[in-house]
C-alpha positions as a printed NumPy array, in Angstrom:
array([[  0.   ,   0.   ,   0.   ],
       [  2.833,   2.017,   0.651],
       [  4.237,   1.872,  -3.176],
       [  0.886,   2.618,  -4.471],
       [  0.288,   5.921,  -2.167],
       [  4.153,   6.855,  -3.578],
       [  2.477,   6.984,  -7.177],
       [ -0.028,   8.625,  -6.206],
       [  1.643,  11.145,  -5.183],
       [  4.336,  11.43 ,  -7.767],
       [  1.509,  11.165, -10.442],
       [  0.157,  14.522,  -9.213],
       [  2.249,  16.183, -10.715],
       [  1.43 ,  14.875, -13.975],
       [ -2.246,  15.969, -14.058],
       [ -1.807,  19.044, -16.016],
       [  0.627,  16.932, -18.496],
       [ -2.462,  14.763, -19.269],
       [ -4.891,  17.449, -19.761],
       [ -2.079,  18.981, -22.668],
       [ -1.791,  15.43 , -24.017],
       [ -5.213,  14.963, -24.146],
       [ -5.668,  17.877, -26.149],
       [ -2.484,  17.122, -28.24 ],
       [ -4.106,  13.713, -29.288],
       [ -7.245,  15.836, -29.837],
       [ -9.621,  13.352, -28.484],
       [-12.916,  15.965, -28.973],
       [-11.822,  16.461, -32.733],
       [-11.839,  12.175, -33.264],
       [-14.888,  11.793, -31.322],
       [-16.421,  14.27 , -33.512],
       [-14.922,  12.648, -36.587],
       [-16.801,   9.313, -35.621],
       [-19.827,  10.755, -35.134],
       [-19.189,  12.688, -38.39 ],
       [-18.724,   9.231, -40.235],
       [-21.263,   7.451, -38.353],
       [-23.319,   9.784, -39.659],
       [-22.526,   9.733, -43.326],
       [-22.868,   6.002, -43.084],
       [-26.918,   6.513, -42.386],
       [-27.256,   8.638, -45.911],
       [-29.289,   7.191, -48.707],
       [-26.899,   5.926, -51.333],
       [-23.628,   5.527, -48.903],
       [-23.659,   1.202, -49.59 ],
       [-23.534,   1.802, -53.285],
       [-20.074,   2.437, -53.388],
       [-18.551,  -0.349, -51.498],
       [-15.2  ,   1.082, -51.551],
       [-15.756,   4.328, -49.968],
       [-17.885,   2.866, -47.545],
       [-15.561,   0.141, -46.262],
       [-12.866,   3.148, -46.141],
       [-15.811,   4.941, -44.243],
       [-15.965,   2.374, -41.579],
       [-12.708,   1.559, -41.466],
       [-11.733,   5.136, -40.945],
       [-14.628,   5.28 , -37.943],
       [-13.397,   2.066, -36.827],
       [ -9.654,   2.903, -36.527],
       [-11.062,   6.36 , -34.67 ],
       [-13.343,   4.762, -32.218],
       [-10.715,   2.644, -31.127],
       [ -7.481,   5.026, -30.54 ],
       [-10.498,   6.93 , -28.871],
       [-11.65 ,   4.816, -26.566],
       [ -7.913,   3.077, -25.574],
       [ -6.64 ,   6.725, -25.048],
       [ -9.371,   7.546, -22.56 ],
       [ -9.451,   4.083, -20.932],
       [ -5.531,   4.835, -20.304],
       [ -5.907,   8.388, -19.255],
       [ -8.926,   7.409, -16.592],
       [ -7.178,   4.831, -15.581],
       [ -4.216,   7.495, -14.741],
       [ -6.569,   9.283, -12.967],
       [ -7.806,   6.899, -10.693],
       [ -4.38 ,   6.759,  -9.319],
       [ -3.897,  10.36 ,  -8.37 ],
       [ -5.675,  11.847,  -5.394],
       [ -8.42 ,  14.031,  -5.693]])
């Protein structure tokens, strides 16, 4: 317990180095992009052109995922450091 209270306190100091990384992976701006595709995928006509829409979902796909393992890692972070 004594090791884990240690990181907690030496990961303090890193909370305003996660918000800037955060920002520098632009997390808002890929969420946004997903819903952007996710969007495009519901228009009439988007499944005639099976290339652009597998590139479509592969793009959301590959988005949704750095997304979602970024902010799993960076909660996770957080649950270490005190509030």
């Amino acid at each position: 317990m004594i090791i884990l209270d240690e990181l907690r306190v030496e990961m303090t100091g890193y909370r305003k180095e996660m918000t800037e990384l955060a920002d520098v992976l632009n997390i808002k701006a890929a969420k946004e992009r997903v819903d952007a595709l996710a969007a495009e995928t519901a228009k009439e006509g988007f499944w005639d052109d099976l290339e652009n829409s597998q590139n479509v979902l592969r793009n959301r796909n590959h988005l949704k995922r750095k997304s979602k393992n970024t902010i799993s890692s960076m909660r996770a972070l957080r649950t270490l450091l005190p509030s």
